[in-house]
XYZ file of C-alpha atoms in Angstrom:
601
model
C 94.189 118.899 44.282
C 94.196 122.521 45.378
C 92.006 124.560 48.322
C 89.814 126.665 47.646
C 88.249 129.777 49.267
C 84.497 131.154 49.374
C 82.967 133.538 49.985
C 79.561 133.638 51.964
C 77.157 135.847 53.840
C 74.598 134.790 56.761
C 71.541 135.804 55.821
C 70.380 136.571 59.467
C 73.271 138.777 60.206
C 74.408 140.002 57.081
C 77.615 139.227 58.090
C 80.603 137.678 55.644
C 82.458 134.643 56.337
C 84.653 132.587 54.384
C 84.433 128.566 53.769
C 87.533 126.589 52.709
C 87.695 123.216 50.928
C 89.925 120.435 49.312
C 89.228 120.513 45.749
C 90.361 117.774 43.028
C 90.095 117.838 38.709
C 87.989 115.115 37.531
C 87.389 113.551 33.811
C 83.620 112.888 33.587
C 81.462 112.006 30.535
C 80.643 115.954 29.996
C 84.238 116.789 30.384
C 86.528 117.660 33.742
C 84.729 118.840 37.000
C 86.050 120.077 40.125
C 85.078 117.539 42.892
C 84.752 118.075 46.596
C 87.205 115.751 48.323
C 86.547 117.181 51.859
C 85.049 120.572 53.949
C 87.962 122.027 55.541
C 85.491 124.314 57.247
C 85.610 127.872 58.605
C 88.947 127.879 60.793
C 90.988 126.575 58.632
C 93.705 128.939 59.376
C 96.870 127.471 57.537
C 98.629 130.110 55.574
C 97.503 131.069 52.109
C 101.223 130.873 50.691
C 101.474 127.529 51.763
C 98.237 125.403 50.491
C 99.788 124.193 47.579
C 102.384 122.346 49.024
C 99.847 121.200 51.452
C 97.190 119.811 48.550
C 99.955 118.476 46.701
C 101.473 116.876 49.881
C 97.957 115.442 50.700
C 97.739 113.937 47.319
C 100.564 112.158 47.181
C 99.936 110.490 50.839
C 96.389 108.991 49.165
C 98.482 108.068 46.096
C 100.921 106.369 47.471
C 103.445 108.467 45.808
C 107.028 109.439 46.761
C 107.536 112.724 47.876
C 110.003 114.102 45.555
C 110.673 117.221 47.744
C 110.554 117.160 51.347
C 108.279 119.374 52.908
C 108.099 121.047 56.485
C 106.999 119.624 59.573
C 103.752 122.135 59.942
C 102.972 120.645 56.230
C 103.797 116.757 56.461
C 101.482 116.812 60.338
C 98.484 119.140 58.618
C 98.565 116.678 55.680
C 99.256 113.286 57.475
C 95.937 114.404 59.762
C 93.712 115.594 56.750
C 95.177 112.670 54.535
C 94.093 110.078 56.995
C 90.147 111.957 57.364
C 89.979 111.373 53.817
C 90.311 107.834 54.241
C 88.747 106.706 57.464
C 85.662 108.785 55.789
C 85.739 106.464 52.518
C 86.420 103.644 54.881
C 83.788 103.834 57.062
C 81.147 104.558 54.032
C 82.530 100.609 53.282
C 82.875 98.410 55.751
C 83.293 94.690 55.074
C 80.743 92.338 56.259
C 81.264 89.126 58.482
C 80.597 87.425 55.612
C 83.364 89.470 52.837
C 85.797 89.379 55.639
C 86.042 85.293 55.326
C 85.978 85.789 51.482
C 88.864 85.567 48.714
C 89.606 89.259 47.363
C 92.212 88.694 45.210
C 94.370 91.862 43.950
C 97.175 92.621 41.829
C 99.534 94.557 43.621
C 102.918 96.576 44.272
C 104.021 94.879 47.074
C 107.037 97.066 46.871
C 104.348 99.804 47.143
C 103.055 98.573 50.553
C 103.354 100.581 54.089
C 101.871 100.127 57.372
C 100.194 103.489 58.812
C 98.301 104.359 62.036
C 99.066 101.883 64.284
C 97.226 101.633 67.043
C 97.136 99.473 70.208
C 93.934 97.489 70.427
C 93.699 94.690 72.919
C 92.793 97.035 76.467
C 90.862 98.712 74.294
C 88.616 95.974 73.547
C 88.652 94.417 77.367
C 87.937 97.670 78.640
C 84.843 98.694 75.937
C 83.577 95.177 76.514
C 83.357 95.479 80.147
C 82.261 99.013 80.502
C 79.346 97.866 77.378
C 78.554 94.714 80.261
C 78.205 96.987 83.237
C 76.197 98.859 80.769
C 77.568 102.385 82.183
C 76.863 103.985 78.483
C 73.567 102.697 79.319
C 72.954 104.526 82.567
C 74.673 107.692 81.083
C 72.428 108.112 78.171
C 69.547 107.514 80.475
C 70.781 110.360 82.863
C 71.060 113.218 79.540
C 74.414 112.067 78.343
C 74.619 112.680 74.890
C 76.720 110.633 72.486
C 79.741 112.647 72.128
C 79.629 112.563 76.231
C 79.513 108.926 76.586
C 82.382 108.372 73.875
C 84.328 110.765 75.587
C 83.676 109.424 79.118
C 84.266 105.566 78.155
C 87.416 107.720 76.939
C 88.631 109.216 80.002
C 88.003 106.057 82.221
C 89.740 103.273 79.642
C 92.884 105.862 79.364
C 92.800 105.752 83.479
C 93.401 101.845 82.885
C 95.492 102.245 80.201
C 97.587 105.043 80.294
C 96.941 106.783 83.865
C 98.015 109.859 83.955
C 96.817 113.537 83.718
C 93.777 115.181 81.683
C 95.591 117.106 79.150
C 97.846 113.531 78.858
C 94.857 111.578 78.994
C 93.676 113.556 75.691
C 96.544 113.355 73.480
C 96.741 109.576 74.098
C 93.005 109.787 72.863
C 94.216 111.717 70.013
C 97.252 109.902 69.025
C 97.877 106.419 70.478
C 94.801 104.246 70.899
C 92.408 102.973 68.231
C 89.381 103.201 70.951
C 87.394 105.470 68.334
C 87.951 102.849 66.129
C 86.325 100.097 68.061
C 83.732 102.936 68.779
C 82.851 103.715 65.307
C 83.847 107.646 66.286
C 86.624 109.777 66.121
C 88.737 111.067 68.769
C 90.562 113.994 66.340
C 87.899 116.531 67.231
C 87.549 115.747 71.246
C 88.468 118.848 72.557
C 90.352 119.192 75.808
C 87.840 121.185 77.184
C 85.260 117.973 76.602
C 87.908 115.622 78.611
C 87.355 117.900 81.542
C 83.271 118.925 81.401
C 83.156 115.404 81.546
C 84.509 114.454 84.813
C 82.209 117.617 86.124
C 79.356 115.632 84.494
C 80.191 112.323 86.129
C 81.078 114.088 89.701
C 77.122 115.588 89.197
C 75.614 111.782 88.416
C 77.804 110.406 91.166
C 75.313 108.709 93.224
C 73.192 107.938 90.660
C 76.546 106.059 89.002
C 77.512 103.785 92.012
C 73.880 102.593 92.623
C 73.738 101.369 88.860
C 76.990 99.983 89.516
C 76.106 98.815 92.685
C 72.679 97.200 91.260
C 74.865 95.406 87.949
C 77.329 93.675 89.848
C 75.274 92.472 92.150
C 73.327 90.953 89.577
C 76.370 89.701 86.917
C 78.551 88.233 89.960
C 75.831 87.307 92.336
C 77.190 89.035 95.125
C 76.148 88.767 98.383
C 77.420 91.542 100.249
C 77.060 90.102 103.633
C 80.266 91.780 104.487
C 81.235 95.326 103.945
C 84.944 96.806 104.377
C 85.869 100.919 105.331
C 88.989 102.488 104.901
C 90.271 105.647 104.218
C 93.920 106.342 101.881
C 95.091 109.963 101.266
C 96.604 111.168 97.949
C 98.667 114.289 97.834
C 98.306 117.556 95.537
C 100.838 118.636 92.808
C 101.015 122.601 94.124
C 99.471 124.629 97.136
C 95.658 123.551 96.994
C 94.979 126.760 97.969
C 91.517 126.681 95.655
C 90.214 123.516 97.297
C 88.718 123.424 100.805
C 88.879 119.972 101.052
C 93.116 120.085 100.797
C 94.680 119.948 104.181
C 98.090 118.856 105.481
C 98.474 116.045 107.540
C 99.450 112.227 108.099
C 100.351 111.415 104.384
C 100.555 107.933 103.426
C 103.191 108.314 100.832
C 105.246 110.214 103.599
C 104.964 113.741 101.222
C 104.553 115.832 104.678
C 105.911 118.814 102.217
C 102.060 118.488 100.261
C 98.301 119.206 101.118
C 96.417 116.108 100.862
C 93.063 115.036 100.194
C 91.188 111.649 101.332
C 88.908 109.205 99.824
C 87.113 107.220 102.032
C 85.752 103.549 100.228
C 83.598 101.515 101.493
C 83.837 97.531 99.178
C 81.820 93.871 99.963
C 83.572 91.356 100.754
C 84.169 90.628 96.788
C 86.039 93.076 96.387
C 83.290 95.568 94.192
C 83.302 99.257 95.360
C 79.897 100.092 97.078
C 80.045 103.665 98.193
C 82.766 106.304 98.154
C 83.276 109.990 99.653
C 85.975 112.357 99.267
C 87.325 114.227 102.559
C 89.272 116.972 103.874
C 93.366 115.652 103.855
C 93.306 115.856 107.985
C 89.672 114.589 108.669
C 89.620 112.288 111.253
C 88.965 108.902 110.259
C 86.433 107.735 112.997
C 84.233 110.901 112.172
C 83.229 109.722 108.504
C 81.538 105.736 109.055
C 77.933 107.050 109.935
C 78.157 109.594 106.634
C 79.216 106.475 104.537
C 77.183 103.866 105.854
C 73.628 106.101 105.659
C 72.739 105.050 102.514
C 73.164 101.285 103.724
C 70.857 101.881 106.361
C 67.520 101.306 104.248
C 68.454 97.648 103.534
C 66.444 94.631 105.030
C 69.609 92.436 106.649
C 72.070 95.113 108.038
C 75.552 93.832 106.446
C 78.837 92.852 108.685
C 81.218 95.927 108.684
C 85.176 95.637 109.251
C 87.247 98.572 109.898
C 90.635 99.095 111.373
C 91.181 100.505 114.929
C 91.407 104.321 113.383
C 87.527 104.142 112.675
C 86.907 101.665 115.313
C 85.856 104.081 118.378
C 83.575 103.212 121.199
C 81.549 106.176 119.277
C 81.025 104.537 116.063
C 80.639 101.322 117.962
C 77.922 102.516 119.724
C 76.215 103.977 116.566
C 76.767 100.907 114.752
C 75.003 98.843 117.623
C 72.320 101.277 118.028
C 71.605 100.966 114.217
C 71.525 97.182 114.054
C 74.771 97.019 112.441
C 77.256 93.932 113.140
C 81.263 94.626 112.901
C 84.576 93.366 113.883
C 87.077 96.193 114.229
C 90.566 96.709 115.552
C 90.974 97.417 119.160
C 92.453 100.446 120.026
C 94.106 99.098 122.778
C 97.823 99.792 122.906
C 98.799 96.990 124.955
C 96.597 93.633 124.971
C 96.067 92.138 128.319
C 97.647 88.913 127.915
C 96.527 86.491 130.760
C 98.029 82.899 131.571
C 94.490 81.542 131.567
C 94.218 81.912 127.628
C 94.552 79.228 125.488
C 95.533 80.454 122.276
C 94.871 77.856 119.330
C 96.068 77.933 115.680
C 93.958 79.044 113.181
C 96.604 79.914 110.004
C 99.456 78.640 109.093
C 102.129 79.043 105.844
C 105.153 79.888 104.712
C 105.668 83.481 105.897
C 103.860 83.493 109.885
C 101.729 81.404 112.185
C 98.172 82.596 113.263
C 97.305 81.709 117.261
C 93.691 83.072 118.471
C 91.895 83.244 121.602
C 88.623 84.089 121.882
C 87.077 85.857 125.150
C 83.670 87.614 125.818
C 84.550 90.537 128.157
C 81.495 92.058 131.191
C 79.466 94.219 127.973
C 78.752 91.242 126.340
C 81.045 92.441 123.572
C 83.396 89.144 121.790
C 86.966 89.856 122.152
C 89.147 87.544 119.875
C 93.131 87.847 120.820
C 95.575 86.939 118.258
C 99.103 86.741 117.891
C 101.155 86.861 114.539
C 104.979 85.828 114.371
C 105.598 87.684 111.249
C 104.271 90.434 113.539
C 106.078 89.888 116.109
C 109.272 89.898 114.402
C 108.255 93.057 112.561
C 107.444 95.135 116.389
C 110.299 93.309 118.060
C 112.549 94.651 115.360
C 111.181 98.267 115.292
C 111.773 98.493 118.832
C 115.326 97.415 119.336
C 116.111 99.666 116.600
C 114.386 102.630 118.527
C 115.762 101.303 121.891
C 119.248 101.629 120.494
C 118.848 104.896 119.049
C 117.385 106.124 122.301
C 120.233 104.676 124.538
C 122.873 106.260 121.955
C 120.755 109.917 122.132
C 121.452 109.039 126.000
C 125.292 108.056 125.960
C 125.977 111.323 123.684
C 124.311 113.578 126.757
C 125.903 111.299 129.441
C 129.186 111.878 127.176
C 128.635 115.529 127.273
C 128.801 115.936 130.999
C 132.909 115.579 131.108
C 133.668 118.115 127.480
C 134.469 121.358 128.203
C 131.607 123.307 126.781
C 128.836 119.833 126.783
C 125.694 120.550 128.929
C 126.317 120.167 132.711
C 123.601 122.285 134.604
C 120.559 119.784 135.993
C 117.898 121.766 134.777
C 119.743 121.932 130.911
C 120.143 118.213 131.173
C 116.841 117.349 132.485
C 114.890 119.842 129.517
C 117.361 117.172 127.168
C 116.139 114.206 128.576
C 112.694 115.312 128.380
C 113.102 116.127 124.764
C 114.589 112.572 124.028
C 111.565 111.034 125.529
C 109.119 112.799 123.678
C 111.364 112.057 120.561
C 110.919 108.363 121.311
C 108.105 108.215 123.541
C 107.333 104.388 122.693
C 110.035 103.066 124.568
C 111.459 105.549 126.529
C 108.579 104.541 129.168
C 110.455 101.162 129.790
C 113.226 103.227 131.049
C 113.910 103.926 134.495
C 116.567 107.302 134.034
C 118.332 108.196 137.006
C 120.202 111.466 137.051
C 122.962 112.698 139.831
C 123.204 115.994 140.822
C 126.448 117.868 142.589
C 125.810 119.538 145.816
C 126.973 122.962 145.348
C 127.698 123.448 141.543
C 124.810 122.434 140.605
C 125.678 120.509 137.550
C 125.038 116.682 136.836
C 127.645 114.258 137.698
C 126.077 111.003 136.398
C 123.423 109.935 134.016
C 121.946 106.190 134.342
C 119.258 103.984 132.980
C 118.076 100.830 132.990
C 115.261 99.223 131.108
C 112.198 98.066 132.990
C 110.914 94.407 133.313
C 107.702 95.014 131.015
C 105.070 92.233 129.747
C 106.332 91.698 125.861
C 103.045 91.808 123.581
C 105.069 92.138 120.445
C 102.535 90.458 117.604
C 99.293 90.591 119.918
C 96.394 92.629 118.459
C 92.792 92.330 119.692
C 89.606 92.455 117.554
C 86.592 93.377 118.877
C 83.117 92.164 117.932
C 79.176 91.932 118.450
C 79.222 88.287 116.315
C 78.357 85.842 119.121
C 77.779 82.783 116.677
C 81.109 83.172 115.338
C 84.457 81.269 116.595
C 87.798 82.941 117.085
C 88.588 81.459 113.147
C 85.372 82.649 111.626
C 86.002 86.092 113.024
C 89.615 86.248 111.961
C 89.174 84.823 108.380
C 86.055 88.067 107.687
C 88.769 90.023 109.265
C 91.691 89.560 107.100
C 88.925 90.334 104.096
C 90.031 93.811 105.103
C 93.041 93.655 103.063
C 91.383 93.725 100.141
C 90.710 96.641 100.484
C 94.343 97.949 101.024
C 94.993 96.179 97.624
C 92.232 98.266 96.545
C 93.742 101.458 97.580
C 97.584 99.862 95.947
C 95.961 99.658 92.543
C 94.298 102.739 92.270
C 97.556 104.869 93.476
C 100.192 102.420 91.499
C 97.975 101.231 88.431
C 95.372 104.018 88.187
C 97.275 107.184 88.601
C 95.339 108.289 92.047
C 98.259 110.107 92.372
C 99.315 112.791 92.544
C 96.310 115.408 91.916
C 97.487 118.093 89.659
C 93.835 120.276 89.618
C 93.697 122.882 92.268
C 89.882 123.416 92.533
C 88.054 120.885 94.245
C 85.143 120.113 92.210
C 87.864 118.746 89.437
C 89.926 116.805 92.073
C 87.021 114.886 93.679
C 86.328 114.081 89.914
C 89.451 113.096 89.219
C 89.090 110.450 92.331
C 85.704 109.284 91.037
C 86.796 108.604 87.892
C 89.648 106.484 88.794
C 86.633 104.479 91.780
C 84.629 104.142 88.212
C 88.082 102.967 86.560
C 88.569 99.923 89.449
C 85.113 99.132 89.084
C 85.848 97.800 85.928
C 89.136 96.608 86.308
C 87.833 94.188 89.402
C 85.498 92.976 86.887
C 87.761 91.970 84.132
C 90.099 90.642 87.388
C 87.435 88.344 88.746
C 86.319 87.241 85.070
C 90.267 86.092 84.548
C 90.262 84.584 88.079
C 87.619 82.123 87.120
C 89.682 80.883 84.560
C 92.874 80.520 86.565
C 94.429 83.859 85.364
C 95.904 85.745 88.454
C 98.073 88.349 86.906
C 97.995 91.915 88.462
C 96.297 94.474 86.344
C 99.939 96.156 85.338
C 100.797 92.729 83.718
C 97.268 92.007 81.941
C 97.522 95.802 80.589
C 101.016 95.126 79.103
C 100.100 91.870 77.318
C 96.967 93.423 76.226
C 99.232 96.813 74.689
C 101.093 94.053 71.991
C 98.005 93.589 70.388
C 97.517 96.441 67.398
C 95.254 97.849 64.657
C 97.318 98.816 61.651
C 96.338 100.391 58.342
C 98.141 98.858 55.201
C 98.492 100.768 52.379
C 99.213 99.247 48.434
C 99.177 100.452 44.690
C 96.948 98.462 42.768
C 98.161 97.394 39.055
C 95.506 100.494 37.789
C 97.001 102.755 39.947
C 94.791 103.255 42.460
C 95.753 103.129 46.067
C 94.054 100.189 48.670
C 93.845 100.827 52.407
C 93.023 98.163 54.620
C 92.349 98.984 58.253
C 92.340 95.727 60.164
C 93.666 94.169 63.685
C 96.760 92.356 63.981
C 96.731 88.489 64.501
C 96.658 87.924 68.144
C 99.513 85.785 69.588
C 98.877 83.149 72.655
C 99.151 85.555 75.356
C 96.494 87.395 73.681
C 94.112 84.431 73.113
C 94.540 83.612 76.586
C 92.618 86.538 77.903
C 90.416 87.212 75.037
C 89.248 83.483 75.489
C 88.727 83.968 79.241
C 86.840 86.945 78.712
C 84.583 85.760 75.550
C 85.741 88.234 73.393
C 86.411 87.922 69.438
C 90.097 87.701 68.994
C 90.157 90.212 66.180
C 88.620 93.747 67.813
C 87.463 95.980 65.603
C 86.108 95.470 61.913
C 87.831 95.186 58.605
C 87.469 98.485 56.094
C 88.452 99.080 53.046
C 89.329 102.076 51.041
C 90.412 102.608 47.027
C 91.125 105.892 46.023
């Protein structure tokens, strides 16, 4: 083999270019020909001085020869990457039926000869593809201008967010290099560009709405959901630099505790199945009770308004009023600090197991409005706990000023010690109100003498919340048990930042960081689908262990010299083991992804 350069001239412009190919000697009938083994195009840009070793190092990879002389790194990748073109190409002009594949083809071969090459994980793969190809998402994108190298690349970008979560530029070499997606595909992923991996997410972010109503409409339909009950929550992610080209990145309350980053929210709003109906990005310090009427508007044109549950930050007597006014029915949080906890209630048990105990009472206060009180022991553990540590640490701050009135340079003057005091209380401003702090002052020096305290007697409503209500045919259980639904959607928000890569956000502008969000809403989307699909069938596993079985499963190419001396590559997928079957089973999928080529050169 040897490369060869040509010479060529448009015959618009007049201008010259130059055309490089992958030339090999063949014996034919009418004597030896050159033949065209491959178009290396017009950037081939390797250097001239060096294409021999590179043709010759090409040819012996197709061979199956040894290489007798060991050639450089920027030779054995270049030829490796051409090496394997040549044979996919072959391969895919001969694929092997249903029918071959269950056929004897028996060879004589150097089984000293044989390698295994390009080996490529295969079982998420084909979950993922099968899923996406059942929500039929490469549907909907074809009918909204996708074209195909778009939808390969997008069904890219959101199986690497289950599979390998992590950044664009990551998310391409794993496209490149690790995964035999294409395969399954029928593409190739050697030519995605990383400039495709990103005009992709813009292209998505564009077709956003359009995207979760076809969602929407699909799982309805495959699950038979009801959506009688809709959940809202917000979660905050935080940014990887200063956000300074994105409006949207603020600081404020982060839920990772990274008060040293800008953060950005995502507001989701999921049925009671757990399926994602709606979501909106936000400003990182938005206030949580100001963004339920923008979410809920497109709800509004349904028939039977759904139930919505929301936690006490978005439960307001604004958005209350705004969801009564609108024919909406919720249960939310009450923001009430401290529960009024009268000896007339009789609290009954409504949940019971191994880790707390569930008591609920359920009132209708003079609005008309349903009030159901609970109490929680692992709650009340959990408050009672928090506050004796805060207590102590508040009586120590105490002792060290009281402590400080007897050294000789500690604060003594009333008005130093009182500004100290002051600061301690609005440094723990949760208990220091059950103190009573008395503080003696000297006539004539004016410094203090004494500093005492005592704690008050206080009603103890450690593990009381209320929730509030406009359900009148519900009991104090029925409310509770569409309540809890809520944390759903905080297992929601725990997959997409621990399984999904939701964070951190490394892009800076803020049209590519609300796509980076959507894409990983469109990557839970189909993981909840596969989850449910496995639940049916009594598998439970989180989504981290499902995509670790599923990345033992491989595609491998095996290479062997035949006795003629021609070189066989078989491309074919691993035989699954039980852990495998198990989901593919569950799922209805073949337990063999991908097809079986074949390639003699």
């Amino acid at each position: 083999m040897f490369i060869r350069k040509t010479s060529h001239t448009d015959n618009k412009t007049g201008q010259s270019y130059f055309t490089y190919k992958l030339v090999e000697s063949i014996r034919t009938e009418r004597g030896p020909r050159q033949h065209t083994v491959m178009n290396l195009g017009t950037d081939f840009t390797f250097p001239q001085e060096k294409w021999k070793e590179l043709a010759d190092r090409i040819e012996t990879i197709i061979s199956g020869q040894l290489c007798l002389f060991p050639v450089t790194k920027e030779i054995e990748q270049t030829a490796q990457k051409y090496a394997k073109r040549i044979i996919c190409r072959h391969g895919q002009r001969a694929p092997v039926s249903d029918e071959e594949q269950n056929k004897p083809d028996f060879q004589t071969v150097d089984i000293n000869s044989l390698e295994n090459e390009q080996i490529r994980s295969v079982g998420g793969e084909s979950v993922v593809l099968a899923t996406i190809k059942n929500l039929e998402l490469d549907k909907k994108l074809e009918s909204l201008g996708f074209n195909r190298p778009n939808i390969e690349a997008t069904i890219g970008v959101i199986t690497a967010r289950l599979l390998a979560p992590a950044s664009e530029y990551a998310t391409h070499t794993w496209l490149q290099n690790d995964t035999s997606l294409d395969d399954l595909m029928d593409t190739s992923f050697e030519f995605l560009s990383q400039d495709r991996v990103y005009s992709v997410s813009d292209m998505l972010l564009k077709n956003k709405d359009d995207i979760e109503t076809h969602l929407k409409d699909r799982e309805r339909h495959l699950f038979n959901l009801d959506e009688k009950v809709l959940l809202y929550d917000l979660t905050n992610t935080f940014f990887e630099g200063s956000g300074k080209y994105n409006e949207k990145a603020h600081f404020g309350v982060s839920k990772e505790k990274r008060t040293d980053c800008p953060l950005i929210t995502l507001g989701l709003l999921m049925d009671s199945d757990g399926f994602p109906k709606k979501s909106e990005v936000f400003e990182g310090n938005i206030s949580e009770a100001g963004t339920l009427e923008k979410i809920l508007a497109e709800m509004s044109n349904t028939d039977k308004k759904p139930i919505i549950v929301t936690d006490a930050g978005i439960g307001t007597q604004k958005n209350i009023k705004w969801m009564n006014d609108n024919g909406y029915q919720y249960i939310v949080v009450s923001r009430k600090r401290k529960p009024e906890i009268t000896g007339d209630m009789e609290m009954i048990k409504i949940r019971e197991n191994d880790r707390r105990i569930i008591h609920a009472c359920i009132k209708v206060n003079s609005s008309g409005e349903t009030e159901v009180y609970c109490h929680s022991t692992a709650k009340e553990i959990k408050e009672r706990s928090i506050k004796t540590r805060f207590e102590k640490r508040f009586e120590d701050s105490l002792t060290k000023v009281r402590e400080a009135l007897h050294k000789k340079y500690g604060t003594k003057k009333y008005e130093k010690v009182l500004e100290k005091i002051g600061r301690l209380k609005e440094k723990y401003r949760r208990v220091a109100r059950r103190y009573d702090i008395s503080v003696e002052k000297e006539d004539g020096t004016g410094n203090v003498s004494d500093i005492t305290w005592r704690m008050k007697q206080v009603d103890d409503t450690s593990g009381y919340y209320v929730l509030r209500s406009n359900l009148a045919d519900k009991n104090e259980k029925e409310v509770f048990d569409i309540f809890t639904m809520l944390l759903d959607l905080e297992d929601a928000f725990r997959s997409m930042k621990s399984e999904l890569g939701l964070r951190p956000v490394h892009h800076q502008t803020e049209y590519r960081c609300d796509g980076h969000l959507f894409i990983t809403v469109l990557a839970y989307h189909v993981l909840h689908s596969i989850r449910l699909k496995l639940k049916l069938h009594g598998i439970t596993h989180s989504w981290s262990t499902i995509r670790s079985r599923l990345s033992t499963h491989y595609r491998v190419t095996i290479s062997v010299k035949r006795s003629d001396g021609k070189m066989l590559f078989i491309r074919k997928t691993a035989k699954p083991e039980d852990c495998h079957i198990e989901i593919y089973d569950a799922l209805g999928l073949s337990h063999r992804p991908g097809k079986i080529s074949k390639t003699i050169l």
